XYZ file of C-alpha atoms in Angstrom:
216
model
C 32.261 7.068 6.980
C 28.856 8.649 6.616
C 27.026 5.308 6.571
C 24.502 3.970 9.046
C 22.882 0.579 9.530
C 19.607 1.826 8.030
C 21.230 3.207 4.879
C 23.719 0.419 4.208
C 22.746 -2.359 1.813
C 24.658 -5.057 -0.067
C 26.631 -3.732 -3.011
C 24.461 -3.666 -6.133
C 21.249 -4.535 -4.265
C 18.200 -2.652 -5.561
C 16.327 -0.362 -3.184
C 13.072 1.566 -3.726
C 14.869 4.873 -3.240
C 16.973 4.084 -6.304
C 13.865 5.001 -8.320
C 13.291 8.645 -9.248
C 9.546 7.895 -9.471
C 9.312 6.797 -5.820
C 6.429 8.764 -4.280
C 6.140 7.174 -0.839
C 7.740 4.247 0.949
C 6.453 2.845 4.233
C 9.413 0.627 4.883
C 9.311 -2.528 6.953
C 10.470 -1.898 10.523
C 11.784 1.589 9.665
C 10.388 4.999 10.597
C 8.069 3.630 13.273
C 7.215 5.918 16.204
C 5.331 4.226 19.008
C 2.792 5.115 21.645
C 3.508 2.183 23.941
C 3.146 -0.764 21.565
C 0.949 1.089 19.047
C 2.004 3.058 15.974
C 1.475 6.817 16.099
C 3.693 7.585 13.071
C 4.980 5.517 10.132
C 7.444 7.870 8.492
C 7.845 7.956 4.735
C 11.282 6.605 3.740
C 11.151 8.523 0.453
C 12.265 12.151 0.272
C 8.655 13.372 -0.043
C 7.663 13.257 3.646
C 4.212 11.729 3.248
C 4.406 10.523 6.848
C 1.397 8.498 8.002
C 0.240 9.361 11.520
C -2.589 8.789 13.980
C -2.970 11.012 17.038
C -6.017 9.199 18.454
C -4.658 6.409 20.643
C -7.659 4.100 20.195
C -7.218 4.227 16.403
C -3.492 3.439 16.352
C -2.563 0.032 14.886
C -0.570 -2.354 17.064
C 3.090 -3.031 16.275
C 5.392 -5.987 16.737
C 8.645 -6.886 14.958
C 7.927 -4.997 11.745
C 4.237 -5.902 11.542
C 1.379 -3.418 11.940
C -1.928 -4.998 12.965
C -5.170 -3.214 12.090
C -8.439 -4.060 13.866
C -11.502 -2.913 11.932
C -13.679 -2.669 15.060
C -11.234 -0.065 16.408
C -11.033 1.792 13.066
C -7.242 1.529 13.187
C -5.742 3.774 10.532
C -2.891 6.112 9.628
C -3.182 9.317 7.601
C -0.930 11.907 5.965
C -1.560 15.633 5.870
C -0.128 15.578 2.356
C -1.863 14.334 -0.775
C -0.542 11.546 -2.979
C -2.004 11.870 -6.480
C -1.205 9.433 -9.290
C -2.507 10.768 -12.602
C -0.611 8.484 -14.972
C 1.182 5.160 -14.764
C 1.802 3.822 -11.282
C 3.180 0.884 -9.337
C 2.059 0.027 -5.811
C 3.617 -2.779 -3.799
C 2.103 -4.057 -0.555
C 3.108 -6.837 1.839
C -0.002 -7.685 3.840
C -2.334 -10.310 5.292
C -6.030 -9.326 5.286
C -8.147 -11.188 7.848
C -11.544 -9.806 6.759
C -12.958 -8.460 3.520
C -14.927 -5.507 2.162
C -12.106 -3.495 3.720
C -9.760 -0.897 2.198
C -6.000 -1.097 2.558
C -4.996 2.265 1.101
C -7.364 5.079 0.169
C -8.220 8.733 0.510
C -10.045 9.775 3.665
C -10.694 13.352 2.539
C -11.853 12.676 -1.041
C -14.673 10.185 -1.593
C -14.567 7.281 -4.044
C -10.779 6.799 -4.016
C -9.570 3.455 -2.698
C -7.786 0.122 -3.096
C -9.865 -2.547 -1.411
C -10.221 -6.275 -0.753
C -13.868 -6.804 -1.704
C -13.865 -10.570 -1.100
C -11.295 -13.248 -0.328
C -10.608 -13.556 -4.061
C -11.396 -10.116 -5.505
C -9.623 -6.746 -5.355
C -11.294 -3.430 -6.255
C -9.705 -0.167 -7.346
C -11.852 2.974 -7.420
C -10.571 6.193 -8.990
C -12.578 9.372 -9.571
C -15.756 7.497 -8.672
C -15.274 4.667 -11.188
C -14.280 1.196 -10.016
C -12.813 -1.925 -11.552
C -12.514 -5.378 -10.032
C -9.670 -7.832 -10.420
C -10.512 -11.408 -9.479
C -7.783 -13.892 -8.646
C -7.202 -16.603 -11.227
C -7.255 -19.104 -8.364
C -7.006 -19.282 -4.595
C -7.619 -16.561 -2.052
C -5.791 -13.664 -0.452
C -3.663 -14.496 2.575
C -0.141 -13.684 3.734
C 0.847 -12.257 0.355
C 2.818 -9.601 -1.440
C 0.850 -7.712 -4.057
C 1.972 -5.421 -6.862
C -0.674 -3.323 -8.622
C 0.346 -1.497 -11.780
C -1.296 0.874 -14.226
C 0.216 1.281 -17.687
C -1.661 3.440 -20.214
C -4.746 3.027 -17.975
C -4.529 -0.798 -17.965
C -4.517 -2.265 -14.452
C -2.616 -5.429 -13.555
C -2.416 -7.283 -10.242
C 0.508 -9.528 -9.324
C -0.024 -11.835 -6.335
C 3.196 -13.337 -5.015
C 4.860 -12.431 -8.352
C 2.159 -14.196 -10.400
C 0.386 -11.905 -12.863
C -3.397 -12.300 -12.795
C -5.232 -12.536 -16.112
C -7.915 -9.887 -15.464
C -6.599 -6.540 -16.732
C -9.330 -3.874 -16.672
C -8.921 -0.289 -17.836
C -9.268 2.631 -15.431
C -8.257 6.236 -16.037
C -8.227 9.242 -13.717
C -6.174 10.457 -10.769
C -5.767 8.022 -7.885
C -5.715 9.949 -4.597
C -4.184 8.433 -1.458
C -3.824 9.972 1.988
C -4.613 7.083 4.337
C -3.734 3.521 5.236
C -6.605 1.402 6.492
C -9.621 3.660 5.980
C -11.504 5.624 3.277
C -13.734 8.711 3.237
C -15.042 9.232 5.623
C -13.759 6.774 8.238
C -15.440 3.742 6.655
C -14.459 0.236 5.495
C -11.536 0.037 7.972
C -8.897 -2.557 7.188
C -8.552 -5.764 9.195
C -5.241 -7.602 9.081
C -1.529 -6.885 8.995
C 0.727 -4.719 6.862
C 4.511 -4.944 6.699
C 5.439 -2.584 3.852
C 3.924 -0.275 1.223
C 5.714 1.238 -1.790
C 4.155 3.775 -4.189
C 5.662 4.910 -7.509
C 4.459 7.262 -10.250
C 5.722 4.980 -13.016
C 5.544 1.380 -14.130
C 7.862 -0.960 -16.000
C 8.651 -4.654 -16.121
C 11.936 -4.099 -14.301
C 10.315 -2.047 -11.535
C 7.613 -4.682 -11.044
C 10.264 -7.393 -10.831
C 12.310 -5.418 -8.302
C 9.287 -4.672 -6.099
C 8.190 -8.298 -6.216
C 11.697 -9.430 -5.321
C 11.956 -7.085 -2.352
C 8.508 -7.885 -0.955
C 9.114 -11.611 -1.300
């Protein structure tokens, strides 16, 4: 009694909402409200209600079977009226497939110089409080991947498909996020697909392992 399909999971199986530091969770194939076949709302599966929405029909990403497709020429994006601010350690997990580069995946569209961005097919850039750091892949290129970005005592680490990359730059400040697929103001729109995004205000080896496992 009191259970539903969406809330039931195998006994002992980890879920993002087990974590007290969960800030926002854009869960695969959950919380999607459609305008035809396009996404007008991707509801936050955490208890914080940072729902991502887009009222302009031409800017709504397409949806099919748990996958949101963003077209940069259409400036597809989703935004929250709330403000996600990460001032200390954080963990961000993303399941995505970028199809073009020099494009942001998550960012702030009301505060400038706050974004997480694919700069090239083999380099990721994080910009916080106007200061940026790049993380280059040890090998290969970005594709249909799951990424986990962590900050611990200001040290950034990128995991690509559960493999930790060797570049670990330092970046302090408060990371602001209020948009998926665009940054202030309405520039560098994302091109590609997104299946899930998780954001936490903490980082640990066990959390990284659990996020990697889920996104895999």
